[in-house]
PDB file of C-alpha atoms in Angstrom:
ATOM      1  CA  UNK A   1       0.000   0.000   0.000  1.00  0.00           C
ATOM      2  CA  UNK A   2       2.803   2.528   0.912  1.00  0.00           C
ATOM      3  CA  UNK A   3       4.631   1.993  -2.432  1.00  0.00           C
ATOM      4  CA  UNK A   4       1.583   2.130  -4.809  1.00  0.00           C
ATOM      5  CA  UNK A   5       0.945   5.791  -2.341  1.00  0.00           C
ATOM      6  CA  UNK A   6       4.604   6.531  -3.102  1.00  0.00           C
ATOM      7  CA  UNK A   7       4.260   5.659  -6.556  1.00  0.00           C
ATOM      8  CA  UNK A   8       1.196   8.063  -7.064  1.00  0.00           C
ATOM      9  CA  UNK A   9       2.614  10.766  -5.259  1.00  0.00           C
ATOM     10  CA  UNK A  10       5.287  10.392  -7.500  1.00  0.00           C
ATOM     11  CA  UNK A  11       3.643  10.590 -10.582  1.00  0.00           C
ATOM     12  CA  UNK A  12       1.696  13.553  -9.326  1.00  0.00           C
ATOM     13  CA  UNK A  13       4.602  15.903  -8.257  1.00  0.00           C
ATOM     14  CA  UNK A  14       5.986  14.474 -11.769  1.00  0.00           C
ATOM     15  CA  UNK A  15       3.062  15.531 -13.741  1.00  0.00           C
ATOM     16  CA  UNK A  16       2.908  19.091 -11.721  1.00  0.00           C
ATOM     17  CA  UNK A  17       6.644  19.567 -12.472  1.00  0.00           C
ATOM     18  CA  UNK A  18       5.610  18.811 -16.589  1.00  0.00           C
ATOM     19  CA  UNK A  19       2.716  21.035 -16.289  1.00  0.00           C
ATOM     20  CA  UNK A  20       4.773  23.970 -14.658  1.00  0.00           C
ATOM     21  CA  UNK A  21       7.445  23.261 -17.277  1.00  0.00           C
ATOM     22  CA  UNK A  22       4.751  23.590 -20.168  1.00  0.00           C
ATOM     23  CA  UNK A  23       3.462  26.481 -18.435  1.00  0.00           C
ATOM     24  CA  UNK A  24       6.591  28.373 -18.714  1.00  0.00           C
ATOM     25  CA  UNK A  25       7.971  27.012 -21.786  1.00  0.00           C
ATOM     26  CA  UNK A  26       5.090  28.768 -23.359  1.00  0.00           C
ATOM     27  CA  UNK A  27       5.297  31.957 -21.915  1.00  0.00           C
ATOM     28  CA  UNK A  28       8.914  32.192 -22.601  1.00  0.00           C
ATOM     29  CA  UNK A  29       8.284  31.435 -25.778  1.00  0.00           C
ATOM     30  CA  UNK A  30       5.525  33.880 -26.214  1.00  0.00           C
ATOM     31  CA  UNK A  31       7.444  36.469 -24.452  1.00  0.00           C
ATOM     32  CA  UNK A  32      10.262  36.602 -26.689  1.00  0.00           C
ATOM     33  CA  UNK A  33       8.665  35.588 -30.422  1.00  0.00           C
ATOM     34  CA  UNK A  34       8.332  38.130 -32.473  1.00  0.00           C
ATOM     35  CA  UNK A  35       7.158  38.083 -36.207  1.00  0.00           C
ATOM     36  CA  UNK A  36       3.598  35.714 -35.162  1.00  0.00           C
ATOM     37  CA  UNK A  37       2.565  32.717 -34.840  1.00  0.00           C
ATOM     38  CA  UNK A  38       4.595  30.364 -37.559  1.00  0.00           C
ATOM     39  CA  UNK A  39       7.675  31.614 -35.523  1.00  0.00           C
ATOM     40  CA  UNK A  40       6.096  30.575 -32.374  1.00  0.00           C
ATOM     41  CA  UNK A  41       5.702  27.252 -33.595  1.00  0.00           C
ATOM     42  CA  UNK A  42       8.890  26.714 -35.004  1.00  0.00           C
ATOM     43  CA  UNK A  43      10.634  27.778 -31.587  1.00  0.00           C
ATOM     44  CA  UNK A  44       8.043  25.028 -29.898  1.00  0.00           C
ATOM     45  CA  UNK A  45       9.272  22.713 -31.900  1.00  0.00           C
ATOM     46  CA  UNK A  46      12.989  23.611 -30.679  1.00  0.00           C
ATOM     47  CA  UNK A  47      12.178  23.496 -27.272  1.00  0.00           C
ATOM     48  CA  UNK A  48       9.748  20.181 -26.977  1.00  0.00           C
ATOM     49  CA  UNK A  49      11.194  18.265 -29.641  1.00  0.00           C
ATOM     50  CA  UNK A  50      15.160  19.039 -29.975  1.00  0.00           C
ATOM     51  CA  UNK A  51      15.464  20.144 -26.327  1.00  0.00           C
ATOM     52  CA  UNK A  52      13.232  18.313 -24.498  1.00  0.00           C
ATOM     53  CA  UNK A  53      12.196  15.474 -26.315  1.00  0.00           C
ATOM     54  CA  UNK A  54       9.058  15.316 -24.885  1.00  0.00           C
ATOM     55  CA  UNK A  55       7.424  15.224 -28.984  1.00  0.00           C
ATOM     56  CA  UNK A  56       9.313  12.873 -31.610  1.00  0.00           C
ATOM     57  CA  UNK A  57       9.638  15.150 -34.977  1.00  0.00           C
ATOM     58  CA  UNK A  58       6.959  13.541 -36.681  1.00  0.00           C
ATOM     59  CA  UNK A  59       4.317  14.140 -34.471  1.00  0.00           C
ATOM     60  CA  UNK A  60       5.247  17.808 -34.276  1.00  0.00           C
ATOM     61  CA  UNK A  61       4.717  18.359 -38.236  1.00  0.00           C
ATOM     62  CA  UNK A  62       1.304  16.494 -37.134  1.00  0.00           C
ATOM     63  CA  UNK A  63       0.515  18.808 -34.511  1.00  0.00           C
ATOM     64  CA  UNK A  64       1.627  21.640 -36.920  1.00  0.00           C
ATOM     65  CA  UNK A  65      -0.660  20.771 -39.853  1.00  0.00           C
ATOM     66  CA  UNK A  66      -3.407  20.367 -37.312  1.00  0.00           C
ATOM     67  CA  UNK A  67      -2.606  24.218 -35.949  1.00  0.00           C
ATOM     68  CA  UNK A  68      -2.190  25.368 -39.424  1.00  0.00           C
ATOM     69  CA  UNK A  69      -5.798  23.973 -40.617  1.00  0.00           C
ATOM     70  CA  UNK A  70      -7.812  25.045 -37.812  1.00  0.00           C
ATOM     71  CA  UNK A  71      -9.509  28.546 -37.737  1.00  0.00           C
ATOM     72  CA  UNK A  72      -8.193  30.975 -34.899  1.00  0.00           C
ATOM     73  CA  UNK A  73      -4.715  32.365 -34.184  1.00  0.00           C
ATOM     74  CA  UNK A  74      -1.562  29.389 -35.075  1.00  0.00           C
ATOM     75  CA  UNK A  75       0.163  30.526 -31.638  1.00  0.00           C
ATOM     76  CA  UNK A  76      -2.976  29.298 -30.044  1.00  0.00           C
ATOM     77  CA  UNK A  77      -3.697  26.733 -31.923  1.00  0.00           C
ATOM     78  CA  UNK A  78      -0.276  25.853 -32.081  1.00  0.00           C
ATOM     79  CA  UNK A  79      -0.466  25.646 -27.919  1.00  0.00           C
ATOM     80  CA  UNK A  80      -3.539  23.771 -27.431  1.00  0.00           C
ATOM     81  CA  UNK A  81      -2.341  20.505 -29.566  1.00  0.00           C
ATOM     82  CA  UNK A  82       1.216  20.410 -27.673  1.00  0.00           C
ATOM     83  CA  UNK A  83      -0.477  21.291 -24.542  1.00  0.00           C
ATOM     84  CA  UNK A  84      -3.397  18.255 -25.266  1.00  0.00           C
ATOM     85  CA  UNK A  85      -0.498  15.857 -26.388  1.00  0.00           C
ATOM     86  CA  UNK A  86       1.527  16.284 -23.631  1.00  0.00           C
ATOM     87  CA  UNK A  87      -1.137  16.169 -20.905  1.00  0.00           C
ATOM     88  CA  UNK A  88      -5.020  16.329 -21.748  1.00  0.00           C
ATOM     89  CA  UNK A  89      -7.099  19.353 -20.739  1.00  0.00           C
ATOM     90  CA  UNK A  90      -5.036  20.382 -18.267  1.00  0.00           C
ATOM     91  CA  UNK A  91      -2.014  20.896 -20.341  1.00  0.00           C
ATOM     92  CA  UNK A  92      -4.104  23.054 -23.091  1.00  0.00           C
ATOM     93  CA  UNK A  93      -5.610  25.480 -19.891  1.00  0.00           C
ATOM     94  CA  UNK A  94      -0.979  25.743 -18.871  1.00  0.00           C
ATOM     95  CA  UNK A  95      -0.159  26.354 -22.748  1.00  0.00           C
ATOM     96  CA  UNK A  96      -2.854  28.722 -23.801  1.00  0.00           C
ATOM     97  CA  UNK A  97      -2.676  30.533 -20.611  1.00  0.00           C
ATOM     98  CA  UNK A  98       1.469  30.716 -20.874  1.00  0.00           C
ATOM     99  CA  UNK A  99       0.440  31.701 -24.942  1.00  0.00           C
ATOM    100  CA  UNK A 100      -1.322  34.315 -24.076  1.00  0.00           C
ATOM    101  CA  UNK A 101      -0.462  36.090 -21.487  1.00  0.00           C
ATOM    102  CA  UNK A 102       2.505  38.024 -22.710  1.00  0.00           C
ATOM    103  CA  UNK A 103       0.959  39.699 -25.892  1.00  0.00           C
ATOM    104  CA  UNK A 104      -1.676  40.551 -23.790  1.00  0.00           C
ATOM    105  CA  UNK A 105       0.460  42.300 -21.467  1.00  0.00           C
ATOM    106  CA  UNK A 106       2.655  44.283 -24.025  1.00  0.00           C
ATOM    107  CA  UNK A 107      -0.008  44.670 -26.365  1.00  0.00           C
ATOM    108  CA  UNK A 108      -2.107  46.727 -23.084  1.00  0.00           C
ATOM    109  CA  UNK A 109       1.345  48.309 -22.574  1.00  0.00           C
ATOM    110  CA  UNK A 110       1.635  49.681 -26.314  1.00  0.00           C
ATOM    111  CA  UNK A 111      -2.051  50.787 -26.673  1.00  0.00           C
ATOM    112  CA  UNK A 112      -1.187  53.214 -23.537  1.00  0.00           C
ATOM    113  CA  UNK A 113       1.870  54.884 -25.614  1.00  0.00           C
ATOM    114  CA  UNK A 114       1.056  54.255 -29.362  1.00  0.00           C
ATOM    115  CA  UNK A 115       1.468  57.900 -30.490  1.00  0.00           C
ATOM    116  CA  UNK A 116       5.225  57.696 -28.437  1.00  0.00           C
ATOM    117  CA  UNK A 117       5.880  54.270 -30.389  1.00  0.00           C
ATOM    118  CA  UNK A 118       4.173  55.264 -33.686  1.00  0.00           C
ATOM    119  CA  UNK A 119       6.486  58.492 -34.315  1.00  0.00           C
ATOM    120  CA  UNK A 120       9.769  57.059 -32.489  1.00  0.00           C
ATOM    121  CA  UNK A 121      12.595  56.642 -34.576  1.00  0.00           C
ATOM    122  CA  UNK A 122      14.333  54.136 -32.886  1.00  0.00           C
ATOM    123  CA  UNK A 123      11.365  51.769 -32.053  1.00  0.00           C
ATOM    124  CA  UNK A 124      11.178  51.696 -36.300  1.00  0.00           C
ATOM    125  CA  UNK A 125      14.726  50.994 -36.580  1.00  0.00           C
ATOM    126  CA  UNK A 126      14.363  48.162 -33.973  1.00  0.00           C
ATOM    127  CA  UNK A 127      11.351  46.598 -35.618  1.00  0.00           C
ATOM    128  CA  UNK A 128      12.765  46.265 -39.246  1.00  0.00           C
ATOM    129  CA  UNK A 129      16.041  44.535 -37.761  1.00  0.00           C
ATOM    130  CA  UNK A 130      13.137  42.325 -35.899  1.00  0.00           C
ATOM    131  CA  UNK A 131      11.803  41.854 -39.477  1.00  0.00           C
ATOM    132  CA  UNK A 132      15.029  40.640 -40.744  1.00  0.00           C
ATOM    133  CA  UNK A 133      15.847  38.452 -37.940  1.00  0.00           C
ATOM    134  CA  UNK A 134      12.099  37.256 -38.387  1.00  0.00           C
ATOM    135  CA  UNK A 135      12.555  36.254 -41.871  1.00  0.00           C
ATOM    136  CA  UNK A 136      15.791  34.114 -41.325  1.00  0.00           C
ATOM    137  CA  UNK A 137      13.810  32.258 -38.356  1.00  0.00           C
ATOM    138  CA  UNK A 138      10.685  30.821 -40.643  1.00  0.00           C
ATOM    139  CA  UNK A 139      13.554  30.374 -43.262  1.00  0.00           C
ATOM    140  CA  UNK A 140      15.280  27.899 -40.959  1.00  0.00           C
ATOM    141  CA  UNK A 141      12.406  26.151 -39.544  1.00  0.00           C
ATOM    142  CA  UNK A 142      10.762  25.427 -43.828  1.00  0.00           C
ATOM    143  CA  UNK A 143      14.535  23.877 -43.705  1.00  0.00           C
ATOM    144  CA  UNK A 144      14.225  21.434 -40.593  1.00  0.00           C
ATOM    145  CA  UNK A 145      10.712  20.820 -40.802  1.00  0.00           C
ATOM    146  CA  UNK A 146      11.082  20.016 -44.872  1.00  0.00           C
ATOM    147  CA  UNK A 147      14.504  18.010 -44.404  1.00  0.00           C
ATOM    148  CA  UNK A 148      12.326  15.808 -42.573  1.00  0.00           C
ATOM    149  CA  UNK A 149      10.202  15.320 -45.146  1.00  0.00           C
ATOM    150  CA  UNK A 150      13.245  14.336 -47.576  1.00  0.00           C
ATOM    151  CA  UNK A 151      14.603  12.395 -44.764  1.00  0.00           C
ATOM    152  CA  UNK A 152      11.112  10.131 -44.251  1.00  0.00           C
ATOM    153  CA  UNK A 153      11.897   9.237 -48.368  1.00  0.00           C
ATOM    154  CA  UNK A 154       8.562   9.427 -49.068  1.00  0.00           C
ATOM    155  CA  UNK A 155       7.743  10.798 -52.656  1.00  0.00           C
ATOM    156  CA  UNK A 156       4.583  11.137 -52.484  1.00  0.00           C
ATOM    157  CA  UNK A 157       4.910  13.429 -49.655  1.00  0.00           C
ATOM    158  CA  UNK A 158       7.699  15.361 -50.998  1.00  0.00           C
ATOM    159  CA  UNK A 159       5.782  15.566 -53.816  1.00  0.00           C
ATOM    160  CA  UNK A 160       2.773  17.121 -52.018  1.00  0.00           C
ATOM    161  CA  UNK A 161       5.412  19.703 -50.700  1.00  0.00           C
ATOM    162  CA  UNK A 162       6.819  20.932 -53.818  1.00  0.00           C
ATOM    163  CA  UNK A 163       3.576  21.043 -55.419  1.00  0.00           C
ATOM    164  CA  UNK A 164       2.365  22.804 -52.386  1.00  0.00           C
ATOM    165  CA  UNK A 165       5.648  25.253 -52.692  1.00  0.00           C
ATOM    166  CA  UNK A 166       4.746  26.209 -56.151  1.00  0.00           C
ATOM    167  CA  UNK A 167       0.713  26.708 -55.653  1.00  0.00           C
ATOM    168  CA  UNK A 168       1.425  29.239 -52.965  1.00  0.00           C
ATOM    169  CA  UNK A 169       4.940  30.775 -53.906  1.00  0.00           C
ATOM    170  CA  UNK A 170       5.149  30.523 -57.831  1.00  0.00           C
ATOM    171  CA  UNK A 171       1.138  30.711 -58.231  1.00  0.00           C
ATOM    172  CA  UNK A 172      -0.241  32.641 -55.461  1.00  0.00           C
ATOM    173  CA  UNK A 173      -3.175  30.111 -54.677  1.00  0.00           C
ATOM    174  CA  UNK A 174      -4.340  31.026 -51.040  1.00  0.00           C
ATOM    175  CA  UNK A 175      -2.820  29.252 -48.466  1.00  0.00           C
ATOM    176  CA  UNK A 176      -6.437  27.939 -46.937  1.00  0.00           C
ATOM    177  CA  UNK A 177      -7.244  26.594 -50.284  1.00  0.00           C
ATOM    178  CA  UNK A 178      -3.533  24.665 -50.414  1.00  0.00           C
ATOM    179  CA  UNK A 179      -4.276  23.844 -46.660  1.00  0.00           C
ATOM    180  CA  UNK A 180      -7.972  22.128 -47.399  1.00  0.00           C
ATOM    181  CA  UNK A 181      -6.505  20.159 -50.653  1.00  0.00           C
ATOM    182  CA  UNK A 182      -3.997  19.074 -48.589  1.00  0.00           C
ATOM    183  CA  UNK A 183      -5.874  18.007 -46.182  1.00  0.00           C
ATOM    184  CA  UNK A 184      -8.218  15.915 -48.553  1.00  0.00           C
ATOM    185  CA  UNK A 185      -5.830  14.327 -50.000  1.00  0.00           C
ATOM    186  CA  UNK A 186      -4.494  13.405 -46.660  1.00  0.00           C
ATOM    187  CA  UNK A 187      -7.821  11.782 -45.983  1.00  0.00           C
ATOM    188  CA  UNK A 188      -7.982   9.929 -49.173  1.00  0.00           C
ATOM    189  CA  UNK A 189      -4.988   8.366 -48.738  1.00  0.00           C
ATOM    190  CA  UNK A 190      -5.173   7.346 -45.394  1.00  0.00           C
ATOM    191  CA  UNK A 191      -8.887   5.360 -46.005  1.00  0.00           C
ATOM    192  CA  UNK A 192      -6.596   3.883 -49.378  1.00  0.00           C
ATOM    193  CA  UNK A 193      -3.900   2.831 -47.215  1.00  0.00           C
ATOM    194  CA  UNK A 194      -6.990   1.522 -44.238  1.00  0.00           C
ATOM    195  CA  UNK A 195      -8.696  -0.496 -47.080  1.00  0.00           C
ATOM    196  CA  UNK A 196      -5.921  -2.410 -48.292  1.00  0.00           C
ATOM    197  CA  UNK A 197      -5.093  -2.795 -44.276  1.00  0.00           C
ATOM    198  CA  UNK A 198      -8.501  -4.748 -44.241  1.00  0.00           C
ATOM    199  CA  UNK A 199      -7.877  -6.541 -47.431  1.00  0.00           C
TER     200      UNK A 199
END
């Protein structure tokens, strides 16, 4: 009886510590992002994947694609799947309330001084180095996240990606519409690959 009780309280101060760790993994994140919510996601993956390991790489393009097709903010949506993998209900209240917090802050903040931030010079120098530094950040994650692609040698799927690249770069198809056909295609192929399971 006193091991199982050991064993449970355990787990429990284990699962606390995770949920704390989460908590402010996400508002670090938050905190310091700038240039929205595809950068946000790209640093999760950093942190929960290469760091700590607590998501394998695959599911984190999973959990990406699910952030990316769902309506709302990415940052958030981006939060609520890590936060439901890693643990349930609980875990999506710790990441959207670590998510969330900080813009809210700073963005309350700002709307007290806008005219002073509007017209200063320096702010406006800051924010297009931000843009820069912005740009190389998204650049680097398309790398990681699509050398995973390559490195899963599937050409059907690195097919979907360059046709993907080319619809939205080369052609300027929306992104929801590239999203959606993605995702039906997805759909197909997984009740293809289900029926010859069952065969």
């Amino acid at each position: 009886m006193s091991e199982k009780l050991e064993k449970n309280l355990e787990q429990t101060a284990s699962k606390k510590m995770r949920l704390l760790k989460l908590f402010w993994s996400t508002l670090y994140l938050s905190a310091f992002t700038f240039g929205g919510g595809y950068v946000i996601v790209s640093l999760m993956k950093k942190k929960f994947v290469d760091e700590l390991g607590w998501i394998d790489e695959e599911e984190m393009l999973d959990l990406v694609a699910i952030a990316q097709s769902t309506p709302g903010a990415i940052a958030v949506n981006g939060a609520i799947v890590v936060g439901y993998k890693l643990e349930g209900i609980i875990g999506v209240i710790a990441a959207i309330a670590g998510t969330i917090i900080p813009p809210f802050v700073i963005i309350s903040v700002i709307s007290f001084f806008y005219e002073l931030f509007a017209s200063n010079v320096y702010v406006q120098q800051v924010l297009t180095g931000m843009q820069a530094g912005v740009g190389a950040v998204i650049a680097c994650v398309v790398f990681d996240m699509g050398s995973g692609i390559v490195r899963s040698k599937s050409i059907l799927s690195m097919c979907i990606m360059i046709a993907a690249f080319i619809a939205g770069y080369v052609c300027n198809v929306n992104v929801v519409l590239i999203i959606l056909a993605c995702g039906a295609l997805g759909a197909v192929l997984t009740l293809a690959q289900r029926k010859k399971v069952q065969k």
